[in-house]
Amino acid sequence: MDLNLLKPILYLSTPGATTKTTTPASEEFRDILRQASAAVASGIQLIQIREKNLTARVLFELAASVVAIARGSATRVLVNDRADVAAGAGAHGVHLTTQSLAPGLIRNAFGRSFVTGASAHSLDEAREARKEGANFAVFGPIFPTPAKGKYGPPVGLGQLEAAARKLAPFPLLALGGISTRNANECLRAGASGIAGISLFGDHDSSQNLAATVAAINALSKPDLAGVAE
């Protein structure tokens, strides 16, 4: 499947602030819907619903709501790990962690049109994601960040550049400690785009999110990024 996304590909992950007690009436649930609306309006191409603590029922309702917000736009919606919930809610695909089922199994179960993203913290993991048929991999953390400290030291720009060169044209999206000030370093190192949680989430208004998106888009001339089948 070719998504025909323009570089730089921008991939927003929701903050993971929901809990097992969250319901559609909860403020954190509504916050995600507001963030999704702003992301779609700003032209972010990929949204990952990264809410790992929700019950399956509420996760389904959240995913279906975000899909409805994105309907008619160029934004694709993925659900973290739960391919079954993603498919049931009409989402475009799933984002797999290193502990999830292999992309190849997801392809066999849900079809080749089901978008599959994967997390990778090394060249070997990114290579395996490509081999298994993932559409793209998120690679990092590139820079120091508390949220990714459990994965060890940041991989750095050197490893990003090496992986992007060896795996091209397989798209790698840089993640971890990225801001509008250092995003250009990742793109120059060969990243096809930028993934982020706080980068696209710590904003007081949709106007600020749009400004962040515009700033990153300005770093790279438009160029079709064929996310390979």
Short mmCIF file of C-alpha atoms in Angstrom, two decimals:
data_model
loop_
_atom_site.label_atom_id
_atom_site.label_comp_id
_atom_site.label_asym_id
_atom_site.label_seq_id
_atom_site.Cartn_x
_atom_site.Cartn_y
_atom_site.Cartn_z
CA MET A 1 0.00 0.00 0.00
CA ASP A 2 1.29 3.43 -0.94
CA LEU A 3 0.03 6.25 1.26
CA ASN A 4 1.52 8.96 -0.98
CA LEU A 5 2.27 11.20 1.98
CA LEU A 6 4.14 14.43 1.53
CA LYS A 7 7.45 14.80 3.32
CA PRO A 8 7.94 15.52 6.09
CA ILE A 9 5.42 12.99 7.36
CA LEU A 10 4.01 14.23 10.67
CA TYR A 11 2.80 11.63 13.16
CA LEU A 12 0.97 12.72 16.29
CA SER A 13 0.58 10.35 19.23
CA THR A 14 -2.01 11.08 21.88
CA PRO A 15 -0.58 11.62 25.39
CA GLY A 16 -1.70 8.42 27.12
CA ALA A 17 -3.39 10.31 29.94
CA THR A 18 -6.52 8.18 30.03
CA THR A 19 -7.14 5.43 32.62
CA LYS A 20 -9.36 2.41 33.15
CA THR A 21 -11.94 4.71 34.69
CA THR A 22 -12.05 7.08 31.71
CA THR A 23 -15.39 7.32 29.94
CA PRO A 24 -16.54 9.31 26.89
CA ALA A 25 -17.78 11.93 29.36
CA SER A 26 -14.32 12.37 30.93
CA GLU A 27 -12.34 15.52 30.29
CA GLU A 28 -9.28 13.58 29.12
CA PHE A 29 -11.44 11.80 26.51
CA ARG A 30 -12.74 15.13 25.23
CA ASP A 31 -9.19 16.54 25.26
CA ILE A 32 -8.12 13.87 22.76
CA LEU A 33 -11.04 14.72 20.48
CA ARG A 34 -10.06 18.40 20.59
CA GLN A 35 -6.45 17.48 19.84
CA ALA A 36 -7.53 15.28 16.94
CA SER A 37 -9.67 18.06 15.50
CA ALA A 38 -6.74 20.49 15.67
CA ALA A 39 -4.41 17.90 14.12
CA VAL A 40 -6.71 17.28 11.19
CA ALA A 41 -7.20 21.01 10.65
CA SER A 42 -3.42 21.52 10.76
CA GLY A 43 -2.76 18.87 8.13
CA ILE A 44 -1.05 16.24 10.30
CA GLN A 45 -1.05 13.08 8.20
CA LEU A 46 -1.04 10.37 10.89
CA ILE A 47 -2.63 10.17 14.33
CA GLN A 48 -1.88 7.34 16.74
CA ILE A 49 -4.39 6.73 19.50
CA ARG A 50 -1.88 5.76 22.15
CA GLU A 51 -4.19 5.21 25.10
CA LYS A 52 -2.98 1.94 26.58
CA ASN A 53 -5.00 1.96 29.81
CA LEU A 54 -8.50 2.30 28.41
CA THR A 55 -10.99 -0.54 28.50
CA ALA A 56 -11.58 -2.09 25.09
CA ARG A 57 -15.07 -0.59 24.93
CA VAL A 58 -13.94 2.97 25.63
CA LEU A 59 -10.92 2.60 23.33
CA PHE A 60 -13.30 1.56 20.57
CA GLU A 61 -15.52 4.58 21.21
CA LEU A 62 -12.50 6.89 21.21
CA ALA A 63 -11.12 5.40 18.00
CA ALA A 64 -14.49 5.62 16.26
CA SER A 65 -14.84 9.25 17.34
CA VAL A 66 -11.39 10.19 16.03
CA VAL A 67 -12.09 8.35 12.76
CA ALA A 68 -15.26 10.42 12.39
CA ILE A 69 -13.27 13.61 12.95
CA ALA A 70 -10.73 12.60 10.29
CA ARG A 71 -13.31 11.43 7.75
CA GLY A 72 -12.99 13.30 4.46
CA SER A 73 -9.47 14.53 5.26
CA ALA A 74 -6.04 13.20 4.35
CA THR A 75 -5.36 12.21 7.99
CA ARG A 76 -5.01 8.50 8.77
CA VAL A 77 -5.89 7.15 12.21
CA LEU A 78 -3.97 4.29 13.84
CA VAL A 79 -4.58 2.57 17.18
CA ASN A 80 -1.71 1.47 19.38
CA ASP A 81 -1.30 -2.33 19.48
CA ARG A 82 -5.02 -3.21 19.21
CA ALA A 83 -5.52 -4.08 15.56
CA ASP A 84 -8.88 -5.63 16.38
CA VAL A 85 -10.19 -2.42 17.92
CA ALA A 86 -8.74 -0.38 15.07
CA ALA A 87 -10.45 -2.51 12.43
CA GLY A 88 -13.74 -2.56 14.29
CA ALA A 89 -13.76 1.21 14.69
CA GLY A 90 -12.96 1.81 11.03
CA ALA A 91 -9.46 3.15 11.70
CA HIS A 92 -6.87 3.00 8.95
CA GLY A 93 -4.45 0.78 10.82
CA VAL A 94 -2.41 -0.09 13.88
CA HIS A 95 0.87 0.97 15.48
CA LEU A 96 2.87 -1.98 16.78
CA THR A 97 5.38 -1.89 19.60
CA THR A 98 8.35 -4.21 19.89
CA GLN A 99 6.15 -6.39 22.15
CA SER A 100 3.22 -6.57 19.71
CA LEU A 101 2.40 -9.18 17.11
CA ALA A 102 4.64 -9.07 14.05
CA PRO A 103 3.52 -6.85 11.15
CA GLY A 104 3.34 -9.90 8.90
CA LEU A 105 0.72 -11.52 11.12
CA ILE A 106 -1.31 -8.31 11.14
CA ARG A 107 -1.13 -8.18 7.34
CA ASN A 108 -2.37 -11.74 7.05
CA ALA A 109 -5.23 -11.14 9.45
CA PHE A 110 -6.42 -7.68 8.37
CA GLY A 111 -5.32 -7.33 4.76
CA ARG A 112 -2.71 -5.38 2.85
CA SER A 113 -4.71 -2.16 2.88
CA PHE A 114 -4.49 -2.02 6.69
CA VAL A 115 -1.75 0.48 7.57
CA THR A 116 0.91 -0.92 9.89
CA GLY A 117 3.42 1.26 11.72
CA ALA A 118 6.09 -0.14 14.01
CA SER A 119 8.34 1.12 16.78
CA ALA A 120 12.07 0.58 16.42
CA HIS A 121 14.95 1.47 18.72
CA SER A 122 17.76 0.06 16.59
CA LEU A 123 18.71 -0.69 13.01
CA ASP A 124 17.94 -4.37 13.54
CA GLU A 125 14.43 -3.64 14.81
CA ALA A 126 13.75 -1.25 11.94
CA ARG A 127 15.08 -3.79 9.44
CA GLU A 128 12.82 -6.47 10.93
CA ALA A 129 9.81 -4.14 10.66
CA ARG A 130 10.57 -3.60 6.98
CA LYS A 131 11.07 -7.33 6.41
CA GLU A 132 7.73 -8.09 8.07
CA GLY A 133 5.89 -5.66 5.80
CA ALA A 134 5.33 -2.63 8.00
CA ASN A 135 4.49 0.54 6.11
CA PHE A 136 6.92 2.59 8.20
CA ALA A 137 8.83 2.58 11.46
CA VAL A 138 9.17 5.18 14.18
CA PHE A 139 12.87 5.32 15.11
CA GLY A 140 14.25 6.64 18.36
CA PRO A 141 14.59 8.15 20.79
CA ILE A 142 16.88 10.47 18.87
CA PHE A 143 17.50 12.97 21.67
CA PRO A 144 17.27 12.62 25.48
CA THR A 145 13.72 12.55 26.74
CA PRO A 146 12.27 11.35 30.09
CA ALA A 147 9.38 9.56 28.38
CA LYS A 148 11.75 7.26 26.50
CA GLY A 149 14.38 6.80 29.20
CA LYS A 150 13.35 3.19 29.79
CA TYR A 151 14.71 2.31 26.36
CA GLY A 152 18.19 3.40 27.37
CA PRO A 153 20.38 6.18 25.97
CA PRO A 154 19.13 8.01 22.88
CA VAL A 155 20.18 6.45 19.59
CA GLY A 156 21.33 9.81 18.23
CA LEU A 157 21.45 11.32 14.78
CA GLY A 158 24.30 9.06 13.64
CA GLN A 159 22.28 5.88 14.06
CA LEU A 160 19.25 7.52 12.47
CA GLU A 161 21.32 8.50 9.44
CA ALA A 162 22.83 5.02 9.12
CA ALA A 163 19.48 3.29 9.41
CA ALA A 164 17.78 5.64 6.95
CA ARG A 165 20.56 5.09 4.43
CA LYS A 166 20.61 1.29 4.77
CA LEU A 167 16.84 0.84 4.73
CA ALA A 168 15.90 3.41 2.07
CA PRO A 169 13.31 3.89 0.71
CA PHE A 170 11.62 2.40 3.79
CA PRO A 171 10.33 5.43 5.75
CA LEU A 172 11.74 6.10 9.21
CA LEU A 173 10.05 8.74 11.36
CA ALA A 174 12.27 10.30 14.02
CA LEU A 175 10.96 10.34 17.60
CA GLY A 176 12.20 11.51 20.98
CA GLY A 177 13.16 14.92 22.28
CA ILE A 178 12.35 16.58 18.97
CA SER A 179 11.38 20.25 18.75
CA THR A 180 10.99 22.78 15.98
CA ARG A 181 14.60 23.75 16.72
CA ASN A 182 16.15 20.34 16.05
CA ALA A 183 13.64 18.69 13.68
CA ASN A 184 15.69 19.84 10.70
CA GLU A 185 18.67 17.82 11.98
CA CYS A 186 16.53 14.68 11.83
CA LEU A 187 15.28 15.42 8.33
CA ARG A 188 18.82 16.12 7.14
CA ALA A 189 19.88 12.78 8.63
CA GLY A 190 17.40 11.04 6.36
CA ALA A 191 14.21 10.79 8.40
CA SER A 192 11.08 10.80 6.26
CA GLY A 193 9.21 12.64 8.96
CA ILE A 194 8.74 13.48 12.60
CA ALA A 195 6.73 11.65 15.25
CA GLY A 196 5.90 13.21 18.58
CA ILE A 197 3.76 13.31 21.66
CA SER A 198 4.66 16.51 23.50
CA LEU A 199 5.84 18.15 20.27
CA PHE A 200 2.27 18.15 18.99
CA GLY A 201 0.53 18.16 22.35
CA ASP A 202 1.88 20.93 24.60
CA HIS A 203 -0.18 23.68 23.05
CA ASP A 204 -2.79 26.06 24.38
CA SER A 205 -4.65 26.37 21.09
CA SER A 206 -5.11 24.84 17.67
CA GLN A 207 -3.37 27.91 16.26
CA ASN A 208 -0.19 26.95 18.10
CA LEU A 209 -0.38 23.40 16.78
CA ALA A 210 -0.85 24.75 13.26
CA ALA A 211 2.21 26.97 13.76
CA THR A 212 4.30 23.96 14.83
CA VAL A 213 3.17 21.99 11.79
CA ALA A 214 3.92 24.92 9.49
CA ALA A 215 7.37 25.37 11.01
CA ILE A 216 8.32 21.72 10.44
CA ASN A 217 6.81 21.65 6.95
CA ALA A 218 8.91 24.67 6.05
CA LEU A 219 12.07 22.69 6.77
CA SER A 220 11.59 20.41 3.79
CA LYS A 221 10.44 21.01 0.27
CA PRO A 222 7.30 19.04 -0.61
CA ASP A 223 8.19 15.61 -1.92
CA LEU A 224 6.03 12.52 -2.22
CA ALA A 225 7.02 9.95 0.37
CA GLY A 226 5.83 6.62 -0.92
CA VAL A 227 5.20 4.52 2.14
CA ALA A 228 5.88 1.18 0.55
CA GLU A 229 3.54 -1.75 0.56
#
